[in-house]
Amino acid sequence: MELPRPGSIPEPAVRRLSLYLRELENFQRNNRLTISSKQLGESLRLTDAQVRKDLAYFGQFGRPGIGYRVVDLVSRLRHILGTDRDWNVVLVGAGNIGKALSSYRGFGSKGFNIVAVFDNDASKVGKRLGTFVVRPLSELTRAVQELSARLAILAVPADGAQDVADQLVAAGIRGLLNFAPVSLTVPKGIAVNAVDVAVQLEQLAFQTMLFD
Amino acid sequence: MELPRPGSIPEPAVRRLSLYLRELENFQRNNRLTISSKQLGESLRLTDAQVRKDLAYFGQFGRPGIGYRVVDLVSRLRHILGTDRDWNVVLVGAGNIGKALSSYRGFGSKGFNIVAVFDNDASKVGKRLGTFVVRPLSELTRAVQELSARLAILAVPADGAQDVADQLVAAGIRGLLNFAPVSLTVPKGIAVNAVDVAVQLEQLAFQTMLFD
DNA sequence: ACGTGTGAAGTCGTTCACAGCG
DNA sequence: CGCTGTGAACGACTTCACACGT
């Protein structure tokens, strides 16, 4: 039931795990009881073998001749990915993106709770952002520790991002979701994922040109 | 100078191309004249061999003993990725995410121009969203064609996403950036990229658990 | 018969290591 | 000497194909 030797699992398989979970939650909403690797694969344009192999890295969840029980697989995947616990998340940056994220519904059901919002712009500190009061960066270290926040979302301009990242790491944050268009340098043991919308559009532009 | 046989280029290499360009633009801002594969790789935590191999898929841009001229490489990569032209983009969804994207600075310099915003919520249609007036979905097809929009950003709730995607494809859109937490089905020849913030946090949660 | 789990085979991507240019 | 461009070696990921459980 616990996680198997992590080094042996392909990274792409872990990424797909989140997608399996998302699809399964949809099937669950439709009261689907069981699902085969073929059907789950089709909804994501993957082969059945791929789905079985990915799931098998983490355990034996299916029954030959039947498939996977949706409810069981959902709870197994939630446990593996950690979304059966609560995760306190701090948000740095009260600009456009920060504002959107602070009011995004869809975190809560996954166990992610934004617990504080920070910005170093004096004109924003003290103001409300959704249900939060924006706090100055000087309070960041103390707040991270008092709130036991393990994850952070970084939604600040590019030129301040590395500096804030350093502060977050020093405060004890373990994972960082970076919306700034820069590559961050962090110590080993700190996880970083990046979302760069401009890069995504660039990739789309390239892909569409291939068909002309 | 034109794009080489596309099928022969690894997909991950294309993704990294955008990151190379982003870093190079930073170096350019700092008036850096030339850069080696080693230095470019270090800024992104990649090996020098990886950088050289990736760039070599698209041409011979460097000079032995010297490295790459930053200005040249930037303009080459822009041309390859298509950001040396203009791309008209329509945005569907005037909620939190749509609002943030409509005022995001950082698209323009990459050649991406949002040219219209749509929503099917009657309470939003007609209202301003930044500099845009929100238009009803019924105008989408006509607008896409009149504005020659080739890309679309989808920032609507999950349950409406596939439906809107179908309309966008029918209207002639060639690439789709999907912020809704569902997997979209589109015809061959249409490019889709997805951004799911909850999935990103899930991956961070998993990665941080590996170190405990 | 249906469908999983899994070694084995095959494909794809990365790293190595070096010839050759500046 | 520094550094690129690139075949060859290596390793990682995916697909195949089948034994086995239901």
Coordinates of C-alpha atoms (C1' of nucleotides) in Angstrom, one line a residue:
Chain A
M1 CA 0.0 0.0 0.0
E2 CA 2.9 2.4 0.6
L3 CA 4.8 3.9 -2.3
P4 CA 7.2 1.5 -4.1
R5 CA 10.8 2.4 -4.7
P6 CA 10.3 5.8 -6.4
G7 CA 13.4 5.7 -8.6
S8 CA 12.0 2.9 -10.7
I9 CA 8.9 4.7 -11.8
P10 CA 9.1 6.7 -15.1
E11 CA 8.4 10.3 -14.6
P12 CA 5.8 10.5 -17.4
A13 CA 3.8 7.8 -15.7
V14 CA 3.5 10.0 -12.6
R15 CA 2.3 12.9 -14.7
R16 CA -0.3 10.7 -16.3
L17 CA -1.5 9.5 -12.9
S18 CA -3.1 12.9 -12.2
L19 CA -4.9 12.6 -15.5
Y20 CA -6.2 9.2 -14.7
L21 CA -7.5 10.5 -11.4
R22 CA -9.2 13.5 -13.1
E23 CA -10.9 11.2 -15.6
L24 CA -11.9 8.7 -13.0
E25 CA -13.5 11.4 -10.9
N26 CA -15.6 12.3 -13.9
F27 CA -16.6 8.7 -14.4
Q28 CA -17.5 8.5 -10.7
R29 CA -19.8 11.5 -11.1
N30 CA -21.6 9.6 -13.7
N31 CA -22.0 6.7 -11.4
R32 CA -19.8 4.4 -13.4
L33 CA -18.8 1.4 -11.3
T34 CA -16.0 -0.3 -13.2
I35 CA -13.8 0.7 -16.1
S36 CA -11.3 -1.1 -18.2
S37 CA -7.8 0.1 -19.2
K38 CA -9.1 0.4 -22.7
Q39 CA -11.9 2.7 -21.8
L40 CA -9.8 4.9 -19.5
G41 CA -7.2 5.1 -22.1
E42 CA -9.6 6.2 -24.8
S43 CA -10.8 9.1 -22.8
L44 CA -7.2 10.4 -22.7
R45 CA -6.0 9.0 -26.1
L46 CA -3.6 6.5 -24.6
T47 CA -3.3 2.8 -25.3
D48 CA -4.7 0.3 -22.9
A49 CA -1.2 -1.2 -22.3
Q50 CA 0.0 2.2 -21.3
V51 CA -2.7 2.6 -18.7
R52 CA -2.2 -0.9 -17.2
K53 CA 1.6 -0.4 -17.1
D54 CA 1.3 3.0 -15.4
L55 CA -1.1 1.7 -12.7
A56 CA 0.9 -1.5 -12.2
Y57 CA 3.9 0.6 -11.1
F58 CA 2.0 1.4 -8.0
G59 CA 0.2 -1.8 -7.2
Q60 CA -2.4 -4.3 -8.5
F61 CA -5.6 -2.4 -8.6
G62 CA -7.6 -4.3 -11.2
R63 CA -9.4 -7.6 -11.6
P64 CA -8.9 -9.7 -14.7
G65 CA -12.1 -10.0 -16.7
I66 CA -13.6 -7.0 -14.8
G67 CA -11.4 -4.0 -15.0
Y68 CA -10.9 -1.5 -12.2
R69 CA -13.5 -0.5 -9.6
V70 CA -13.8 3.2 -10.1
V71 CA -14.3 4.1 -6.4
D72 CA -11.3 2.0 -5.3
L73 CA -9.0 3.3 -8.0
V74 CA -9.9 6.9 -7.2
S75 CA -9.1 6.5 -3.5
R76 CA -5.9 4.6 -4.3
L77 CA -4.7 7.3 -6.7
R78 CA -5.7 10.0 -4.2
H79 CA -3.6 8.4 -1.6
I80 CA -0.6 7.9 -3.9
L81 CA -0.7 11.5 -5.1
G82 CA -1.3 12.9 -1.6
T83 CA -4.7 14.5 -2.2
D84 CA -6.3 12.5 0.5
R85 CA -4.5 14.8 3.0
D86 CA -4.7 18.6 3.3
W87 CA -2.0 20.9 1.9
N88 CA -1.6 24.4 3.1
V89 CA -0.5 26.7 0.2
V90 CA 0.8 30.2 0.4
L91 CA 0.3 32.5 -2.6
V92 CA 2.8 35.3 -3.4
G93 CA 1.7 37.9 -5.8
A94 CA -1.6 39.8 -5.7
G95 CA -1.6 40.8 -9.3
N96 CA -3.9 39.5 -12.0
I97 CA -2.8 35.9 -11.8
G98 CA -2.7 35.8 -8.1
K99 CA -6.2 37.2 -7.9
A100 CA -7.5 34.6 -10.2
L101 CA -5.9 31.8 -8.3
S102 CA -7.0 33.1 -4.9
S103 CA -10.6 32.6 -5.9
Y104 CA -10.2 29.5 -8.0
R105 CA -12.7 26.8 -7.0
G106 CA -11.3 23.4 -7.6
F107 CA -8.3 23.5 -5.2
G108 CA -10.4 22.7 -2.2
S109 CA -11.7 19.3 -3.4
K110 CA -8.1 18.3 -4.1
G111 CA -7.0 19.1 -0.6
F112 CA -5.2 22.3 -1.5
N113 CA -6.0 25.3 0.7
I114 CA -4.6 28.7 0.1
V115 CA -4.0 30.0 3.6
A116 CA -2.3 33.4 3.0
V117 CA -1.6 35.9 0.3
F118 CA 1.5 38.1 0.1
D119 CA 2.8 41.0 -2.0
N120 CA 5.6 43.5 -1.6
D121 CA 3.7 46.3 -3.3
A122 CA 2.8 48.7 -0.6
S123 CA -0.3 49.8 -2.4
K124 CA -1.7 46.2 -2.2
V125 CA -0.7 45.3 1.3
G126 CA -3.6 45.5 3.7
K127 CA -6.2 45.4 0.9
R128 CA -8.6 42.5 0.4
L129 CA -8.0 39.9 -2.3
G130 CA -11.1 37.8 -2.3
T131 CA -11.4 36.6 1.2
F132 CA -7.8 37.3 2.0
V133 CA -6.0 40.3 3.4
V134 CA -2.8 40.8 1.5
R135 CA 0.2 40.7 3.8
P136 CA 3.7 42.1 3.3
L137 CA 6.6 39.8 2.3
S138 CA 8.3 40.6 5.6
E139 CA 5.7 38.3 7.3
L140 CA 6.3 35.5 4.9
T141 CA 8.8 33.4 6.9
R142 CA 6.8 33.6 10.1
A143 CA 3.5 32.8 8.4
V144 CA 4.8 29.8 6.5
Q145 CA 6.0 28.3 9.7
E146 CA 2.9 29.2 11.8
L147 CA 0.6 27.9 9.1
S148 CA 2.7 24.8 8.3
A149 CA 2.5 25.6 4.6
R150 CA 4.5 23.1 2.5
L151 CA 3.6 24.5 -1.0
A152 CA 3.7 27.9 -2.5
I153 CA 2.4 29.5 -5.7
L154 CA 4.6 32.2 -7.1
A155 CA 2.7 34.7 -9.2
V156 CA 5.1 37.7 -9.2
P157 CA 6.9 39.5 -12.1
A158 CA 9.9 37.8 -13.5
D159 CA 12.5 40.0 -12.0
G160 CA 11.4 39.4 -8.4
A161 CA 10.8 35.7 -8.7
Q162 CA 14.1 34.2 -7.8
D163 CA 14.4 36.4 -4.8
V164 CA 10.9 35.4 -3.5
A165 CA 11.7 31.8 -4.3
D166 CA 14.8 32.0 -2.1
Q167 CA 12.8 33.4 0.8
L168 CA 10.1 30.7 0.4
V169 CA 12.8 28.0 0.5
A170 CA 14.4 29.5 3.5
A171 CA 11.1 29.6 5.2
G172 CA 10.7 25.9 4.7
I173 CA 8.5 25.5 1.7
R174 CA 9.0 22.2 0.0
G175 CA 7.3 22.7 -3.4
L176 CA 6.9 25.7 -5.6
L177 CA 4.5 26.4 -8.5
N178 CA 6.1 29.1 -10.6
F179 CA 4.0 31.3 -12.9
A180 CA 6.9 33.8 -13.6
P181 CA 8.6 33.4 -17.0
V182 CA 12.0 32.6 -15.6
S183 CA 13.8 29.4 -14.7
L184 CA 14.3 29.2 -10.9
T185 CA 17.3 27.8 -9.1
V186 CA 16.5 25.9 -5.9
P187 CA 18.3 23.5 -3.6
K188 CA 18.0 19.7 -4.1
G189 CA 14.9 18.4 -2.3
I190 CA 12.7 21.3 -3.3
A191 CA 10.2 20.6 -6.1
V192 CA 9.5 23.2 -8.7
N193 CA 6.8 23.1 -11.4
A194 CA 6.4 25.9 -13.9
V195 CA 3.4 27.3 -15.8
D196 CA 4.3 29.8 -18.5
V197 CA 1.3 30.7 -20.6
A198 CA 3.3 32.5 -23.3
V199 CA 5.4 29.3 -23.7
Q200 CA 2.2 27.3 -24.1
L201 CA 1.0 29.6 -26.9
E202 CA 4.4 29.5 -28.5
Q203 CA 4.1 25.7 -28.6
L204 CA 0.7 25.9 -30.2
A205 CA 1.9 28.3 -32.8
F206 CA 4.7 25.9 -33.7
Q207 CA 2.4 22.9 -33.9
T208 CA -0.2 24.7 -36.0
M209 CA 2.5 25.7 -38.5
L210 CA 3.4 22.1 -39.1
F211 CA 0.0 21.5 -40.8
D212 CA 0.2 24.4 -43.2
Chain B
M1 CA 16.3 28.2 -43.1
E2 CA 13.0 26.6 -43.4
L3 CA 11.8 24.0 -41.0
P4 CA 13.4 20.5 -41.4
R5 CA 11.4 17.3 -41.7
P6 CA 9.2 17.7 -38.6
G7 CA 8.6 14.1 -37.9
S8 CA 12.3 13.5 -37.1
I9 CA 12.4 16.0 -34.2
P10 CA 11.7 14.8 -30.6
E11 CA 8.8 16.5 -29.1
P12 CA 10.7 17.3 -25.9
A13 CA 13.3 19.1 -27.9
V14 CA 10.6 21.4 -29.3
R15 CA 9.3 22.1 -25.8
R16 CA 12.8 23.1 -24.7
L17 CA 13.2 25.4 -27.6
S18 CA 10.8 27.8 -26.0
L19 CA 12.8 27.8 -22.8
Y20 CA 16.0 28.4 -24.7
L21 CA 14.4 31.4 -26.3
R22 CA 13.2 32.7 -23.0
E23 CA 16.6 32.5 -21.5
L24 CA 18.3 34.0 -24.5
E25 CA 16.0 37.0 -24.4
N26 CA 17.1 37.5 -20.8
F27 CA 20.8 37.3 -21.8
Q28 CA 20.1 39.7 -24.6
R29 CA 18.6 42.2 -22.1
N30 CA 21.9 42.0 -20.2
N31 CA 23.8 42.8 -23.5
R32 CA 25.4 39.4 -23.7
L33 CA 26.9 38.9 -27.2
T34 CA 27.6 35.2 -27.3
I35 CA 26.8 32.2 -25.2
S36 CA 28.0 28.6 -25.2
S37 CA 25.8 25.5 -25.0
K38 CA 27.3 24.9 -21.5
Q39 CA 26.2 28.3 -20.2
L40 CA 22.8 28.2 -21.8
G41 CA 22.3 24.7 -20.4
E42 CA 23.4 25.7 -16.9
S43 CA 20.7 28.4 -16.7
L44 CA 18.1 25.6 -17.4
R45 CA 19.8 22.7 -15.7
L46 CA 20.4 20.8 -18.9
T47 CA 23.6 19.4 -20.2
D48 CA 25.6 21.1 -22.9
A49 CA 25.2 18.1 -25.2
Q50 CA 21.4 18.3 -24.8
V51 CA 21.4 22.0 -25.8
R52 CA 23.6 21.4 -28.9
K53 CA 21.6 18.4 -30.0
D54 CA 18.3 20.3 -29.7
L55 CA 19.5 23.3 -31.6
A56 CA 21.1 21.1 -34.3
Y57 CA 17.8 19.6 -35.1
F58 CA 16.8 22.9 -36.6
G59 CA 20.1 24.1 -38.2
Q60 CA 23.7 25.0 -37.6
F61 CA 23.5 28.1 -35.5
G62 CA 26.8 28.1 -33.6
R63 CA 30.4 28.7 -34.3
P64 CA 33.1 26.3 -33.0
G65 CA 35.3 27.9 -30.5
I66 CA 32.9 30.8 -30.0
G67 CA 29.4 29.6 -29.2
Y68 CA 26.2 31.1 -30.4
R69 CA 25.6 34.8 -31.2
V70 CA 22.7 35.7 -28.9
V71 CA 21.0 38.0 -31.3
D72 CA 21.2 35.6 -34.1
L73 CA 19.9 32.7 -32.2
V74 CA 17.0 34.7 -30.7
S75 CA 15.8 35.6 -34.2
R76 CA 16.3 32.1 -35.5
L77 CA 14.3 30.6 -32.7
R78 CA 11.6 33.2 -33.0
H79 CA 11.2 32.3 -36.6
I80 CA 11.1 28.6 -35.9
L81 CA 8.6 29.0 -33.2
G82 CA 6.5 31.5 -35.2
T83 CA 6.8 34.4 -32.8
D84 CA 8.2 36.6 -35.4
R85 CA 4.7 36.9 -36.9
D86 CA 1.5 38.1 -35.3
W87 CA -1.1 35.6 -33.9
N88 CA -4.7 36.7 -33.3
V89 CA -6.1 34.9 -30.3
V90 CA -9.7 34.7 -29.0
L91 CA -10.4 34.2 -25.4
V92 CA -13.5 32.3 -24.3
G93 CA -14.5 32.7 -20.6
A94 CA -14.7 36.0 -18.8
G95 CA -14.3 34.5 -15.3
N96 CA -11.4 34.8 -13.0
I97 CA -8.8 33.1 -15.2
G98 CA -10.1 34.8 -18.4
K99 CA -9.9 38.2 -16.7
A100 CA -6.3 37.6 -15.6
L101 CA -5.3 36.5 -19.1
S102 CA -7.0 39.3 -20.8
S103 CA -4.8 41.8 -19.0
Y104 CA -1.6 39.7 -19.0
R105 CA 1.4 41.7 -20.3
G106 CA 3.9 39.4 -21.9
F107 CA 1.7 38.1 -24.8
G108 CA 2.3 41.1 -27.0
S109 CA 6.0 40.9 -27.2
K110 CA 5.7 37.3 -28.3
G111 CA 3.3 38.2 -31.2
F112 CA 0.2 37.0 -29.5
N113 CA -2.7 39.5 -29.5
I114 CA -6.0 38.8 -27.8
V115 CA -8.5 40.2 -30.2
A116 CA -11.9 39.3 -28.6
V117 CA -13.4 37.9 -25.5
F118 CA -16.5 35.7 -25.3
D119 CA -18.8 34.3 -22.6
N120 CA -22.2 32.7 -22.6
D121 CA -23.2 34.1 -19.2
A122 CA -25.7 36.8 -20.0
S123 CA -24.7 38.8 -16.9
K124 CA -21.2 39.2 -18.4
V125 CA -22.0 39.9 -22.0
G126 CA -21.7 43.5 -22.8
K127 CA -19.6 44.3 -19.8
R128 CA -16.0 45.4 -20.0
L129 CA -13.2 43.1 -19.2
G130 CA -10.1 45.2 -19.2
T131 CA -10.1 46.9 -22.6
F132 CA -12.5 44.4 -24.1
V133 CA -16.3 44.2 -24.3
V134 CA -17.5 40.7 -23.6
R135 CA -19.3 39.2 -26.6
P136 CA -21.9 36.4 -26.6
L137 CA -20.8 33.0 -27.9
S138 CA -23.3 33.3 -30.8
E139 CA -20.9 35.8 -32.4
L140 CA -17.9 33.5 -32.0
T141 CA -17.9 31.9 -35.4
R142 CA -18.3 35.1 -37.3
A143 CA -15.7 36.9 -35.2
V144 CA -13.1 34.2 -35.5
Q145 CA -13.3 34.4 -39.3
E146 CA -13.5 38.2 -39.5
L147 CA -10.5 38.5 -37.2
S148 CA -8.5 35.7 -38.8
A149 CA -7.9 34.2 -35.3
R150 CA -5.9 31.0 -35.5
L151 CA -5.5 30.4 -31.7
A152 CA -8.0 30.3 -28.8
I153 CA -7.7 30.2 -25.1
L154 CA -10.4 28.3 -23.3
A155 CA -11.1 29.5 -19.8
V156 CA -14.6 28.1 -19.1
P157 CA -15.9 25.6 -16.5
A158 CA -15.2 22.0 -17.2
D159 CA -18.8 21.1 -18.2
G160 CA -18.9 23.5 -21.1
A161 CA -15.4 23.1 -22.3
Q162 CA -15.9 20.4 -24.9
D163 CA -18.9 22.2 -26.4
V164 CA -17.0 25.4 -26.8
A165 CA -14.0 23.6 -28.2
D166 CA -16.3 22.1 -30.9
Q167 CA -17.5 25.5 -31.8
L168 CA -14.0 26.9 -32.0
V169 CA -12.9 24.1 -34.2
A170 CA -15.9 24.5 -36.5
A171 CA -15.1 28.2 -36.7
G172 CA -11.6 27.4 -38.0
I173 CA -9.4 27.7 -35.0
R174 CA -6.2 25.7 -35.4
G175 CA -4.8 25.6 -31.8
L176 CA -6.4 25.6 -28.4
L177 CA -5.0 26.4 -25.0
N178 CA -7.3 24.6 -22.5
F179 CA -7.5 25.8 -18.9
A180 CA -10.6 23.6 -18.1
P181 CA -9.8 20.4 -16.1
V182 CA -11.1 18.0 -18.8
S183 CA -9.5 16.2 -21.6
L184 CA -10.7 17.6 -24.9
T185 CA -11.4 15.6 -28.1
V186 CA -10.5 17.4 -31.3
P187 CA -10.0 16.4 -34.9
K188 CA -6.6 15.6 -36.3
G189 CA -4.7 18.7 -37.3
I190 CA -5.9 20.8 -34.4
A191 CA -3.3 21.4 -31.7
V192 CA -4.3 21.3 -28.0
N193 CA -2.3 22.2 -25.0
A194 CA -3.6 22.0 -21.5
V195 CA -2.9 23.9 -18.3
D196 CA -4.4 22.5 -15.2
V197 CA -3.3 24.2 -12.0
A198 CA -4.7 21.6 -9.7
V199 CA -2.8 18.9 -11.6
Q200 CA 0.4 20.9 -11.2
L201 CA -0.1 21.2 -7.4
E202 CA -0.9 17.4 -7.3
Q203 CA 2.4 16.7 -8.9
L204 CA 4.2 18.9 -6.5
A205 CA 2.5 17.2 -3.6
F206 CA 3.7 13.8 -4.9
Q207 CA 7.2 15.0 -5.4
T208 CA 7.5 16.5 -2.0
M209 CA 6.3 13.3 -0.4
L210 CA 9.2 11.5 -2.0
F211 CA 11.7 13.3 0.2
D212 CA 10.0 12.6 3.6
Chain C
dA1 C1' -14.6 -14.7 -23.5
dC2 C1' -12.9 -10.5 -21.2
dG3 C1' -9.3 -8.0 -19.2
dT4 C1' -5.3 -7.6 -16.0
dG5 C1' -0.3 -7.9 -15.0
dT6 C1' 4.2 -8.5 -16.9
dG7 C1' 8.5 -10.0 -19.1
dA8 C1' 10.5 -9.3 -23.7
dA9 C1' 10.9 -6.6 -27.8
dG10 C1' 11.0 -2.5 -29.8
dT11 C1' 11.2 2.5 -30.2
dC12 C1' 12.5 6.9 -28.8
dG13 C1' 15.4 10.3 -26.5
dT14 C1' 19.7 11.4 -24.1
dT15 C1' 24.5 11.2 -23.3
dC16 C1' 29.1 10.2 -24.8
dA17 C1' 33.1 11.2 -27.1
dC18 C1' 35.5 12.9 -30.8
dA19 C1' 36.6 15.0 -35.5
dG20 C1' 37.1 19.3 -37.2
dC21 C1' 36.6 24.4 -37.4
dG22 C1' 37.8 29.0 -35.5
Chain D
dC1 C1' 42.7 25.6 -26.9
dG2 C1' 37.4 26.2 -26.8
dC3 C1' 33.4 24.8 -28.6
dT4 C1' 30.2 23.0 -32.2
dG5 C1' 27.9 19.3 -34.7
dT6 C1' 27.1 14.5 -34.9
dG7 C1' 27.4 9.3 -35.2
dA8 C1' 27.4 5.7 -31.9
dA9 C1' 26.4 3.8 -27.3
dC10 C1' 23.4 3.9 -23.8
dG11 C1' 19.3 4.2 -21.2
dA12 C1' 14.4 5.3 -20.6
dC13 C1' 9.8 4.7 -22.0
dT14 C1' 6.2 2.3 -24.7
dT15 C1' 4.2 -1.4 -27.1
dC16 C1' 3.6 -6.2 -27.8
dA17 C1' 1.9 -10.5 -26.7
dC18 C1' 0.5 -13.9 -23.7
dA19 C1' -0.1 -16.5 -19.2
dC20 C1' -3.4 -16.4 -15.9
dG21 C1' -7.4 -15.1 -13.1
dT22 C1' -12.7 -14.3 -13.3

